[in-house]
Amino acid sequence: MPVTIRDIARAAGVSRGTVDRVLNNRGGVRPELERKIRRMILELDYRPNRAGKVLAALKKPIKIGCFLPGAGNPFFDAVIRGFRQAEQELSDFGVSLEITLVKGFDPETHIRALNGLAEKNIAALCAATVDVPEVQKAVNSIITSGIPVAAVNSDLSGTGRLFYVGCDYAESGRTAAGILNMARNGPLNLLVATGSLSMRGHVQRIEALTGELENCGAEFSVRRVIETGDDTGVAYRRTAEALKNIPDITGVYITSGGTEGACRAVCEAGLAGKIPVVCFDDIPATRRFLREGTITATICQEPFQQGYRSVMMLFDYLMNGRAPKGDLNFTDTVIKIRQNL
Amino acid sequence: MPVTIRDIARAAGVSRGTVDRVLNNRGGVRPELERKIRRMILELDYRPNRAGKVLAALKKPIKIGCFLPGAGNPFFDAVIRGFRQAEQELSDFGVSLEITLVKGFDPETHIRALNGLAEKNIAALCAATVDVPEVQKAVNSIITSGIPVAAVNSDLSGTGRLFYVGCDYAESGRTAAGILNMARNGPLNLLVATGSLSMRGHVQRIEALTGELENCGAEFSVRRVIETGDDTGVAYRRTAEALKNIPDITGVYITSGGTEGACRAVCEAGLAGKIPVVCFDDIPATRRFLREGTITATICQEPFQQGYRSVMMLFDYLMNGRAPKGDLNFTDTVIKIRQNL
DNA sequence: TTGAAAGCGCTACCAT
DNA sequence: ATGGTAGCGCTTTCAA
């Protein structure tokens, strides 16, 4: 039979209220009494019952704010589904979400949205935003105002964010290298299409790729790196142009968005299924090209889990006061090929 | 503000006790009154609060029985960790597990162990056992005695088991085909090492492999199929012998246990890293050969999730009376290569 | 500084 | 057949 607050109270010869004050560091307890109570808590190995806590907490509902830059981006749809799933599972516990979506990655827009959320009487904030100084400052001032913040999908360096839930960019880059190395036929002459060379995650994925290919002893060279701005049209034009000008490309690596455009160019160049193409994430366009055989493999990062876990962990923090063990919570690097899509 | 039993009672002009009787089909309510109450339940979209239920249920703790044949098998260790994790998360809700492990796959032993568990006052049973008539019969009589049963890792055909949580053997076989096809250099002359040709899962994995290779239009042939009985020593000897007698083997496919022995033979034949080797599951021996480069990829089935989910789903069933949507609950087919291990 | 009691949603049990 | 009430573990509030 588990130990309850009653047991502690009895053992220490006090009332449940007093034990509760000690447990929640609410003060107003005579020091020696407090020590005694704490001793009993340890001795009896007391663990608060979540159902009890939750029921008592129902009186004042908890609102958690969520911020995503992915308005209209299917990748972030999955993150939102994770948010919603967590919200549903926690609905019995008085939790509701306040989700704000914006389009694009403009820091000013993000800051306005984040501050807007912070005004809305939220108990915690869960944000996927850009890791630049202005935003970092805004986040820090939100944290200072008493709202704990979790970073999702993209970490926030130099801030007091509670934890990060998201992709291990280095591992995902290495994994892409493993697949390209496995699928290649002869030397690998790579065309790399990246979202932006000023996005840390994208650069990390390129560096990890080349590092790992060297590590594998693979014969390879990066023939060209193009920036797509995560835009399908741009990706198409630049990929097509590169494939035309560099006829000996034997592999394509797409680190982020723009996959559809790049693949279209690969198809039109008659290279579909002839050279390995590795990209990231699982969105409808990617699935299509994977099924057709244009894409060899896509490396995914469990966006659903990112949304789900971050909300769950924030709730756990709010409810039980304890932060997770480590502050870096990586989701698995998942390889999807046609057969296990 | 969510709807509570109180609200229903007020709306129907009855007491909470009466509503509770209707909700839990406990009878003893005038039919017309029952109809009225049911109408209010639908109208107000009432959903029982889990925290409340759990708290009230604490008076009589729930014990769930778990049965595994994997004494000493590292694969099943992960399933057990899943069980334990679920037990821990549900401990606040009065749930405890009674786990029985046996060694080997002898039906008689399994039946004895299963019946032993059923005697132990368990509210539900979660079992990974062999799918043979004697066992099916034993399981059915346990179910008839009022204990719901879930099948984990290996399904129980022809029984009234509530649901199956485990691997999609066909998909995992197809995925292996995808990897072998990706990694091959030229025609694929396959050596297949399987646990037993009388285990449905193993056979399914072979059939799915050949089916998918044909589907891919790959040039391949199965040169030899050996049975290892999931034994390392046997696997080693038969693999070594096969590799010696069939010198043009260009790929190895290991559908289950015995991976270590088979890989040792591949190494000694000087083929490590030269030909693709695909196997299943993530155990220490597999990891080692994957790191060394002997194994190309291993296809995993999330054993932790199998343990975790099955207990969680059983609890949900006991608590909320509702079975899961479908009765087949497949875990993901996960590709692990050196880089994302 | 401390205790006592009410109440969160639900179930079980006794009385009617 | 139905209502009333106590109690599950915890928090909160009011009184002392």
XYZ file of C-alpha atoms (C1' of nucleotides) in Angstrom:
714
model
C 0.000 0.000 0.000
C 1.557 3.288 -1.096
C 2.403 5.970 1.454
C 0.043 8.955 1.519
C 0.184 12.413 2.994
C -1.962 11.093 5.832
C 0.716 8.561 6.722
C 3.363 11.252 6.821
C 1.132 13.470 8.937
C 0.412 10.680 11.392
C 4.055 9.664 11.593
C 5.139 13.238 12.268
C 2.242 13.963 14.546
C 0.976 16.913 12.516
C -1.904 17.661 10.196
C -2.023 16.969 6.479
C -2.060 20.687 5.796
C 1.310 21.132 7.438
C 2.825 18.301 5.457
C 1.467 19.841 2.308
C 3.097 23.152 3.161
C 6.431 21.407 3.522
C 5.998 19.361 0.370
C 5.297 22.421 -1.714
C 7.793 24.685 0.018
C 5.035 27.045 0.901
C 6.756 28.159 4.105
C 5.232 29.003 7.421
C 6.378 25.871 9.205
C 8.617 25.784 12.273
C 12.107 24.743 11.085
C 12.506 21.848 13.482
C 9.060 20.582 12.574
C 9.889 20.900 8.913
C 13.034 18.855 9.396
C 11.079 16.193 11.188
C 8.492 16.056 8.425
C 11.139 15.907 5.722
C 12.764 13.053 7.548
C 9.505 11.108 7.592
C 8.988 11.805 3.901
C 12.326 10.252 3.094
C 12.004 7.453 5.597
C 8.648 6.311 4.354
C 9.665 6.954 0.734
C 6.618 9.070 0.068
C 5.609 9.689 -3.555
C 2.708 11.985 -4.273
C -0.188 10.332 -6.081
C -0.727 11.983 -9.436
C -4.431 11.242 -9.562
C -4.927 12.987 -6.271
C -2.873 15.990 -7.302
C -4.661 16.275 -10.593
C -8.082 16.079 -9.042
C -7.269 18.782 -6.551
C -5.735 20.929 -9.275
C -8.857 20.764 -11.415
C -10.160 23.834 -9.690
C -7.738 26.064 -11.544
C -7.199 24.849 -15.092
C -3.767 25.007 -16.689
C -3.212 26.667 -20.032
C -0.053 25.926 -22.010
C 0.960 28.169 -24.875
C 2.396 26.720 -28.091
C 4.113 28.606 -30.865
C 4.989 27.308 -34.332
C 6.254 29.030 -37.456
C 4.740 26.403 -39.725
C 1.429 27.819 -40.858
C 0.683 25.660 -43.886
C 3.799 23.522 -43.598
C 2.894 19.818 -43.512
C 5.893 19.052 -41.346
C 4.550 21.210 -38.577
C 1.127 19.670 -39.020
C 2.515 16.545 -37.422
C 3.918 18.583 -34.533
C 0.491 20.098 -34.048
C -1.097 16.666 -34.051
C 1.332 15.772 -31.266
C 0.275 18.885 -29.348
C -3.370 17.984 -29.790
C -2.892 14.395 -28.754
C -1.192 15.515 -25.546
C -3.935 18.062 -24.958
C -6.557 15.381 -25.332
C -4.834 12.987 -22.973
C -4.413 15.749 -20.440
C -7.867 17.212 -20.835
C -9.067 15.250 -17.827
C -6.419 17.035 -15.853
C -7.630 20.495 -16.669
C -5.034 21.213 -19.347
C -5.764 23.158 -22.495
C -3.507 24.553 -25.188
C -3.339 27.960 -26.756
C -1.679 27.468 -30.138
C -0.345 30.316 -32.242
C 0.891 29.732 -35.774
C 2.711 32.225 -37.934
C 4.001 32.028 -41.474
C 7.687 32.342 -42.128
C 10.726 32.996 -40.008
C 10.844 36.730 -39.487
C 12.199 37.374 -35.958
C 10.007 40.431 -35.372
C 6.861 38.504 -36.202
C 7.936 35.686 -33.907
C 8.664 38.002 -31.019
C 5.295 39.696 -31.343
C 3.525 36.335 -31.398
C 5.496 35.007 -28.449
C 4.766 38.068 -26.354
C 1.142 37.871 -27.370
C 0.983 34.321 -26.047
C 2.756 35.263 -22.843
C 0.002 37.793 -22.142
C -2.657 35.130 -22.357
C -2.311 33.844 -18.838
C -0.378 30.724 -19.810
C 1.391 28.545 -17.262
C 4.147 27.513 -19.646
C 5.283 28.052 -23.217
C 6.367 25.631 -25.866
C 8.016 27.247 -28.871
C 9.683 26.418 -32.169
C 11.315 29.649 -33.268
C 14.510 30.988 -34.752
C 17.670 30.996 -32.699
C 18.737 34.619 -33.110
C 19.694 37.198 -30.452
C 16.496 39.284 -30.576
C 14.322 36.240 -30.094
C 16.598 34.855 -27.410
C 16.214 38.098 -25.512
C 12.445 38.050 -25.821
C 12.322 34.457 -24.634
C 14.507 35.239 -21.669
C 12.264 38.049 -20.585
C 9.258 35.743 -20.803
C 11.084 33.250 -18.633
C 11.973 35.973 -16.154
C 8.322 36.901 -15.937
C 7.745 33.445 -14.498
C 6.709 31.393 -17.520
C 8.885 28.330 -18.122
C 9.744 27.800 -21.780
C 10.503 24.644 -23.744
C 12.237 24.705 -27.135
C 10.793 22.367 -29.755
C 12.336 21.317 -33.056
C 14.925 24.080 -32.958
C 16.921 24.772 -29.814
C 17.293 28.228 -28.273
C 20.890 28.760 -27.292
C 21.847 31.223 -24.615
C 18.407 31.186 -23.035
C 17.068 29.739 -19.836
C 14.751 27.365 -21.705
C 13.852 24.357 -19.598
C 14.715 21.758 -22.230
C 14.908 21.053 -25.948
C 12.856 18.421 -27.700
C 13.825 17.769 -31.273
C 16.106 16.356 -33.870
C 19.752 15.484 -33.389
C 20.940 17.238 -36.541
C 24.393 15.726 -36.451
C 23.082 12.202 -36.139
C 20.567 12.735 -38.894
C 23.332 14.004 -41.195
C 25.520 11.002 -40.404
C 22.622 8.674 -41.055
C 22.064 10.248 -44.445
C 25.733 9.595 -45.149
C 25.273 5.967 -44.202
C 22.415 5.589 -46.650
C 24.168 7.397 -49.502
C 27.238 5.294 -48.952
C 25.142 2.138 -48.949
C 23.219 3.029 -52.070
C 25.981 4.496 -54.181
C 27.477 2.813 -57.184
C 31.021 3.960 -57.467
C 32.252 7.426 -56.449
C 29.742 9.833 -54.987
C 29.620 13.198 -56.734
C 27.178 15.102 -54.634
C 24.742 17.873 -55.300
C 23.664 19.347 -51.976
C 20.450 21.349 -51.753
C 20.022 23.141 -48.475
C 17.424 25.520 -47.112
C 19.726 28.216 -45.933
C 23.410 28.347 -45.092
C 22.547 30.580 -42.163
C 20.386 27.971 -40.469
C 22.468 26.097 -37.960
C 20.593 22.814 -38.324
C 21.034 22.775 -42.100
C 24.729 23.461 -41.927
C 25.145 20.825 -39.241
C 23.522 18.287 -41.516
C 25.973 19.039 -44.303
C 29.008 18.928 -42.052
C 27.879 15.696 -40.456
C 27.368 14.193 -43.887
C 30.819 14.952 -45.192
C 32.421 14.024 -41.890
C 30.744 10.655 -41.867
C 31.471 9.932 -45.533
C 35.139 10.550 -44.805
C 34.831 8.384 -41.756
C 33.423 5.602 -43.940
C 36.322 5.938 -46.316
C 33.925 6.599 -49.159
C 35.169 8.125 -52.348
C 33.111 11.291 -52.644
C 33.128 14.964 -53.449
C 30.620 17.739 -52.969
C 30.239 19.195 -56.439
C 27.855 21.994 -55.648
C 25.846 23.379 -52.759
C 22.692 25.295 -53.628
C 20.401 27.273 -51.372
C 16.677 26.798 -51.859
C 15.218 28.978 -49.124
C 12.962 25.990 -48.513
C 11.079 27.070 -51.623
C 9.915 24.513 -54.164
C 10.257 26.780 -57.163
C 13.744 27.940 -56.302
C 14.759 24.373 -55.516
C 13.529 23.217 -58.893
C 15.300 25.882 -60.918
C 18.638 25.633 -59.157
C 18.648 21.849 -59.083
C 17.789 21.667 -62.775
C 20.509 24.125 -63.597
C 23.090 22.293 -61.494
C 22.229 18.909 -62.986
C 22.579 20.352 -66.452
C 25.921 22.010 -65.823
C 27.427 19.193 -63.807
C 26.669 16.043 -65.769
C 28.546 13.606 -63.539
C 26.426 14.087 -60.406
C 25.908 10.677 -58.820
C 24.007 11.602 -55.682
C 21.644 14.262 -54.346
C 21.330 15.364 -50.740
C 18.470 17.634 -49.710
C 18.809 18.906 -46.162
C 15.416 20.463 -45.645
C 12.502 21.944 -47.597
C 12.177 22.289 -51.333
C 12.280 18.533 -51.762
C 9.489 18.498 -54.290
C 11.193 20.936 -56.636
C 14.538 19.220 -56.403
C 12.978 15.846 -57.148
C 11.111 17.189 -60.119
C 14.389 18.380 -61.546
C 15.990 14.991 -60.896
C 13.146 13.288 -62.744
C 13.329 15.638 -65.696
C 17.051 15.049 -65.936
C 16.252 11.360 -66.353
C 18.088 10.465 -63.179
C 15.159 9.163 -61.139
C 16.044 5.779 -59.686
C 19.489 5.950 -61.277
C 21.276 7.877 -58.543
C 20.651 7.907 -54.801
C 18.621 10.826 -53.474
C 18.368 11.311 -49.724
C 16.216 13.931 -48.062
C 14.590 14.706 -44.744
C 11.170 14.434 -43.190
C 7.961 12.779 -44.197
C 5.542 15.024 -46.032
C 3.165 14.156 -48.872
C 5.539 15.232 -51.639
C 8.341 13.178 -50.157
C 6.126 10.109 -49.875
C 5.154 10.369 -53.497
C 8.717 10.500 -54.794
C 9.721 7.752 -52.394
C 6.992 5.496 -53.761
C 7.958 6.297 -57.328
C 11.575 5.448 -56.593
C 13.047 8.893 -57.140
C 13.953 9.275 -53.478
C 16.072 6.510 -52.013
C 15.367 7.269 -48.384
C 14.146 10.068 -46.185
C 15.491 10.689 -42.703
C 12.745 11.624 -40.281
C 12.707 13.160 -36.854
C 9.387 12.133 -35.316
C 7.629 15.486 -35.448
C 4.554 14.044 -33.755
C 6.669 12.988 -30.805
C 8.229 16.429 -30.666
C 4.848 18.027 -30.138
C 3.520 15.330 -27.873
C 6.513 15.008 -25.620
C 7.173 18.681 -25.172
C 3.663 19.305 -23.863
C 3.756 16.192 -21.707
C 7.088 17.153 -20.225
C 5.957 20.692 -19.538
C 2.881 19.359 -17.768
C 5.030 17.015 -15.729
C 7.211 19.926 -14.777
C 4.279 22.095 -13.772
C 2.596 19.296 -11.895
C 5.498 17.649 -10.174
C 7.949 20.485 -10.105
C 10.733 18.347 -11.457
C 12.513 19.071 -14.684
C 13.469 16.152 -16.927
C 16.828 14.457 -16.373
C 18.786 15.986 -19.227
C 17.830 19.165 -21.030
C 18.457 17.713 -24.480
C 15.687 15.399 -25.505
C 16.450 14.057 -28.961
C 13.840 12.266 -30.973
C 14.899 9.170 -32.883
C 16.541 9.430 -36.276
C 14.165 7.381 -38.371
C 15.042 5.983 -41.782
C 12.090 5.611 -44.105
C 12.328 3.827 -47.422
C 9.520 2.838 -49.724
C 8.892 -0.413 -47.901
C 8.457 0.880 -44.366
C 6.834 4.198 -45.072
C -15.798 23.484 -17.925
C -16.128 19.735 -18.539
C -19.374 17.939 -17.820
C -19.413 15.822 -14.654
C -21.668 13.125 -13.292
C -23.227 15.796 -11.107
C -24.292 17.734 -14.191
C -25.915 14.670 -15.693
C -27.674 13.916 -12.431
C -28.984 17.452 -12.126
C -30.093 17.545 -15.744
C -31.955 14.249 -15.398
C -33.287 15.062 -11.977
C -31.749 12.001 -10.326
C -28.888 11.237 -7.975
C -25.281 10.648 -8.955
C -25.580 7.045 -7.843
C -28.254 6.378 -10.419
C -26.211 7.936 -13.183
C -23.272 5.817 -12.145
C -25.387 2.678 -12.370
C -26.363 3.576 -15.917
C -22.844 4.512 -16.921
C -21.466 1.210 -15.737
C -24.408 -0.904 -16.869
C -24.913 -2.096 -13.357
C -28.682 -2.483 -13.810
C -31.424 -1.757 -11.377
C -32.653 1.394 -13.086
C -36.156 1.930 -14.462
C -35.927 1.639 -18.276
C -37.540 4.960 -19.038
C -35.322 6.674 -16.511
C -32.300 4.981 -17.990
C -33.238 6.229 -21.438
C -33.586 9.724 -20.113
C -30.211 9.575 -18.425
C -28.545 8.171 -21.525
C -30.028 10.979 -23.522
C -28.563 13.567 -21.175
C -25.190 11.829 -21.334
C -25.141 12.163 -25.093
C -26.662 15.607 -25.126
C -24.151 17.072 -22.715
C -21.329 15.036 -24.282
C -20.253 13.638 -20.962
C -16.785 12.107 -20.676
C -15.723 10.466 -17.439
C -12.742 12.073 -15.768
C -9.909 9.587 -15.546
C -8.385 11.118 -12.442
C -11.659 10.736 -10.609
C -12.119 7.159 -11.731
C -8.604 6.235 -10.796
C -8.847 7.765 -7.385
C -12.059 5.936 -6.633
C -10.591 2.697 -7.958
C -7.565 2.912 -5.678
C -9.467 0.998 -3.043
C -9.076 -2.227 -4.958
C -5.707 -2.410 -6.676
C -5.396 -3.943 -10.140
C -2.917 -6.681 -10.895
C -1.990 -7.454 -14.499
C -0.227 -10.692 -15.360
C 2.562 -10.788 -17.944
C 4.062 -13.850 -19.559
C 7.239 -14.033 -21.652
C 9.244 -16.941 -23.005
C 12.435 -14.927 -23.062
C 14.255 -15.787 -19.860
C 17.789 -14.651 -20.659
C 16.983 -13.359 -24.141
C 18.101 -9.748 -24.545
C 15.311 -9.052 -26.993
C 12.720 -9.768 -24.356
C 14.640 -7.656 -21.857
C 13.463 -4.643 -23.770
C 9.872 -5.883 -23.655
C 10.224 -6.263 -19.896
C 11.570 -2.731 -19.607
C 8.441 -1.612 -21.443
C 6.296 -3.547 -18.970
C 8.125 -1.976 -16.052
C 7.874 1.514 -17.429
C 4.122 1.139 -17.816
C 3.890 -0.319 -14.313
C 5.743 2.655 -12.918
C 3.596 5.181 -14.728
C 0.472 3.397 -13.564
C 1.623 2.788 -10.022
C -0.257 5.873 -8.858
C -3.361 4.248 -10.204
C -3.073 1.112 -8.136
C -1.633 -1.057 -10.902
C 1.013 -3.691 -10.326
C 2.384 -6.402 -12.596
C 2.961 -10.062 -11.983
C 5.599 -11.158 -14.488
C 6.397 -14.770 -15.278
C 9.341 -15.707 -17.473
C 10.121 -19.127 -18.825
C 12.948 -20.435 -20.950
C 12.238 -21.861 -24.356
C 9.134 -22.484 -26.371
C 7.716 -25.751 -25.102
C 3.895 -25.510 -25.246
C 3.365 -27.556 -22.089
C 5.633 -25.301 -20.066
C 3.869 -22.247 -21.421
C 0.433 -23.596 -20.595
C 1.444 -24.411 -17.042
C 2.902 -20.935 -16.567
C -0.137 -19.228 -18.089
C -2.537 -21.152 -15.887
C -0.340 -20.416 -12.893
C -0.651 -16.704 -13.625
C -4.397 -16.949 -14.137
C -4.717 -18.347 -10.611
C -3.014 -15.337 -9.135
C -6.015 -13.066 -9.033
C -5.038 -11.022 -12.062
C -7.427 -8.648 -13.775
C -5.913 -9.166 -17.215
C -3.171 -11.104 -18.930
C -0.533 -10.047 -21.390
C 1.260 -12.919 -23.083
C 3.924 -13.663 -25.689
C 3.608 -17.346 -26.358
C 3.563 -19.864 -29.193
C 0.626 -19.966 -31.555
C -0.216 -23.690 -31.414
C -3.580 -25.380 -30.769
C -2.898 -26.541 -27.185
C -1.874 -23.067 -26.112
C -4.759 -21.466 -27.995
C -7.133 -23.718 -26.085
C -5.573 -22.853 -22.748
C -5.753 -19.151 -23.551
C -9.385 -19.433 -24.543
C -10.298 -21.089 -21.284
C -8.538 -18.309 -19.383
C -10.535 -15.764 -21.355
C -13.750 -17.663 -20.644
C -12.936 -17.530 -16.949
C -13.228 -13.765 -17.242
C -9.631 -12.638 -17.721
C -9.081 -10.585 -20.875
C -5.900 -11.512 -22.723
C -3.617 -9.465 -24.959
C -1.124 -11.069 -27.355
C 2.320 -9.445 -27.464
C 5.054 -9.946 -30.047
C 3.434 -13.069 -31.454
C -0.266 -13.164 -32.243
C -2.623 -15.890 -31.050
C -4.845 -16.960 -33.903
C -8.194 -18.555 -33.282
C -8.483 -17.153 -29.785
C -10.596 -14.445 -28.254
C -7.558 -12.324 -27.420
C -8.441 -8.674 -27.081
C -5.713 -7.384 -29.382
C -2.229 -8.003 -30.710
C 0.687 -5.671 -30.155
C 3.779 -6.479 -32.126
C 5.720 -6.621 -35.339
C 4.248 -6.549 -38.822
C 6.287 -9.479 -40.111
C 5.393 -8.903 -43.725
C 6.405 -5.250 -43.640
C 9.631 -6.051 -41.860
C 10.476 -8.618 -44.523
C 9.728 -6.152 -47.302
C 11.863 -3.549 -45.623
C 14.764 -5.970 -45.449
C 14.297 -6.495 -49.179
C 14.467 -2.756 -49.722
C 17.772 -2.535 -47.886
C 19.316 -5.545 -49.599
C 18.276 -4.175 -52.948
C 19.747 -0.795 -52.079
C 23.034 -2.174 -50.831
C 23.646 -4.878 -53.394
C 26.257 -4.692 -56.065
C 25.048 -6.687 -58.975
C 22.852 -9.792 -58.708
C 21.825 -10.918 -55.244
C 22.633 -14.542 -54.490
C 21.114 -15.005 -51.107
C 21.888 -17.158 -48.141
C 18.883 -17.143 -45.815
C 19.303 -18.130 -42.179
C 16.032 -18.587 -40.361
C 15.131 -19.715 -36.865
C 12.616 -22.324 -37.783
C 10.572 -23.041 -40.871
C 7.655 -23.916 -38.607
C 7.473 -20.449 -37.060
C 4.946 -18.408 -38.953
C 6.710 -15.084 -38.418
C 9.983 -16.394 -39.779
C 8.398 -17.844 -42.872
C 6.450 -14.644 -43.439
C 9.684 -12.696 -43.370
C 11.195 -14.880 -46.058
C 8.146 -14.777 -48.291
C 7.835 -11.029 -47.924
C 11.504 -10.652 -48.828
C 11.324 -12.616 -52.045
C 7.999 -11.064 -52.964
C 9.358 -7.578 -52.558
C 12.611 -8.299 -54.402
C 10.547 -9.505 -57.330
C 8.412 -6.448 -56.994
C 11.535 -4.286 -57.192
C 12.611 -6.081 -60.320
C 15.869 -7.032 -58.636
C 17.974 -9.791 -60.085
C 18.194 -12.288 -57.240
C 18.037 -15.910 -56.245
C 17.796 -17.685 -52.916
C 20.728 -20.068 -52.997
C 20.150 -21.803 -49.690
C 17.882 -21.618 -46.659
C 19.300 -22.898 -43.390
C 17.545 -23.405 -40.070
C 19.370 -22.251 -36.980
C 16.860 -23.013 -34.233
C 17.789 -19.538 -33.019
C 21.015 -21.090 -31.745
C 24.333 -19.316 -32.193
C 26.420 -22.467 -32.508
C 24.156 -24.049 -35.075
C 23.933 -20.786 -36.975
C 27.711 -20.539 -37.092
C 28.307 -24.058 -38.356
C 25.625 -24.063 -40.994
C 26.460 -20.588 -42.250
C 30.156 -21.432 -42.482
C 29.378 -24.595 -44.335
C 27.036 -22.865 -46.747
C 29.489 -20.059 -47.484
C 32.183 -22.597 -48.212
C 30.050 -24.711 -50.518
C 28.381 -21.828 -52.300
C 31.162 -19.427 -53.154
C 29.086 -16.913 -55.104
C 26.852 -15.801 -52.204
C 26.403 -12.035 -52.467
C 23.985 -11.385 -49.631
C 22.945 -12.811 -46.259
C 19.497 -12.552 -44.697
C 19.001 -13.597 -41.074
C 15.341 -13.665 -40.080
C 15.670 -14.105 -36.332
C 18.091 -15.406 -33.690
C 21.521 -16.881 -34.245
C 22.762 -13.611 -35.695
C 26.013 -13.747 -33.799
C 27.012 -17.155 -35.135
C 26.041 -16.318 -38.686
C 28.060 -13.095 -38.578
C 31.087 -14.845 -37.191
C 30.972 -17.202 -40.144
C 30.642 -14.269 -42.554
C 33.713 -12.643 -41.006
C 35.777 -15.798 -41.153
C 34.855 -16.247 -44.777
C 36.379 -12.835 -45.372
C 33.086 -11.398 -46.536
C 32.547 -8.829 -43.782
C 31.741 -5.467 -45.330
C 31.953 -6.980 -48.821
C 28.409 -8.269 -49.087
C 25.204 -6.918 -47.577
C 23.997 -8.654 -44.427
C 20.562 -7.799 -43.074
C 19.169 -9.130 -39.826
C 16.495 -8.342 -37.256
C 16.311 -6.764 -33.832
C 18.725 -4.812 -31.722
C 20.664 -6.891 -29.241
C 24.278 -6.458 -28.091
C 25.729 -8.939 -30.592
C 23.921 -7.243 -33.444
C 25.154 -3.826 -32.373
C 28.729 -5.012 -32.336
C 28.642 -6.422 -35.853
C 26.780 -3.363 -37.071
C 29.498 -1.094 -35.681
C 32.222 -3.226 -37.208
C 30.524 -3.077 -40.588
C 29.692 -6.761 -40.931
C 25.977 -6.128 -40.698
C 24.568 -3.627 -43.175
C 21.319 -2.940 -41.349
C 19.075 -4.471 -38.752
C 15.300 -4.212 -38.886
C 13.817 -3.611 -35.455
C 10.329 -3.861 -34.051
C 10.307 -1.621 -30.984
C 10.209 -4.285 -28.286
C 10.040 -1.657 -25.557
C 6.900 -0.242 -27.110
C 5.424 -3.712 -27.345
C 5.692 -4.168 -23.598
C 4.716 -0.627 -22.736
C 1.741 -0.325 -25.027
C 0.232 -3.685 -24.274
C 0.053 -2.957 -20.549
C -1.190 0.565 -21.142
C -3.875 -0.633 -23.508
C -4.984 -3.353 -21.116
C -5.263 -0.802 -18.338
C -7.258 1.475 -20.574
C -9.556 -1.404 -21.350
C -10.030 -2.320 -17.706
C -10.515 1.257 -16.656
C -12.647 2.615 -19.443
C -14.194 -0.566 -20.695
C -13.388 0.244 -24.277
C -11.188 -1.909 -26.434
C -8.773 -0.201 -28.832
C -9.997 0.686 -32.307
C -8.446 -2.126 -34.257
C -7.231 -5.389 -32.775
C -3.959 -5.341 -34.687
C -1.538 -2.899 -33.192
C 1.675 -2.980 -35.196
C 4.828 -1.378 -33.913
C 6.954 0.553 -36.381
C 9.408 -1.198 -38.647
C 12.618 0.554 -37.690
C 15.762 0.489 -39.821
C 18.957 0.757 -37.830
C 22.317 1.240 -39.489
C 25.617 2.059 -37.851
C 24.947 5.781 -37.895
C 21.569 5.882 -36.171
C 21.966 3.005 -33.767
C 2.418 28.569 13.039
C -0.885 24.960 12.787
C -5.275 22.336 12.405
C -9.695 21.324 10.502
C -12.634 20.888 6.807
C -14.355 21.296 2.193
C -14.062 19.811 -2.337
C -12.068 17.996 -7.023
C -15.001 13.366 -9.970
C -16.034 8.983 -9.262
C -17.543 4.523 -7.048
C -19.378 1.619 -3.385
C -22.438 0.752 0.004
C -26.197 1.306 2.998
C -30.699 2.920 3.762
C -34.953 3.702 2.026
C -35.465 1.104 -7.857
C -33.278 5.192 -6.022
C -30.945 8.558 -2.904
C -27.539 9.736 0.236
C -23.027 9.529 1.902
C -18.339 8.311 2.739
C -13.958 8.136 0.934
C -9.893 7.639 -2.617
C -5.073 11.643 -2.160
C -4.299 16.154 -2.530
C -4.780 21.335 -2.202
C -6.821 25.341 -0.401
C -9.003 28.159 2.663
C -10.542 29.614 6.901
C -10.207 29.575 11.737
C -7.626 29.277 15.770
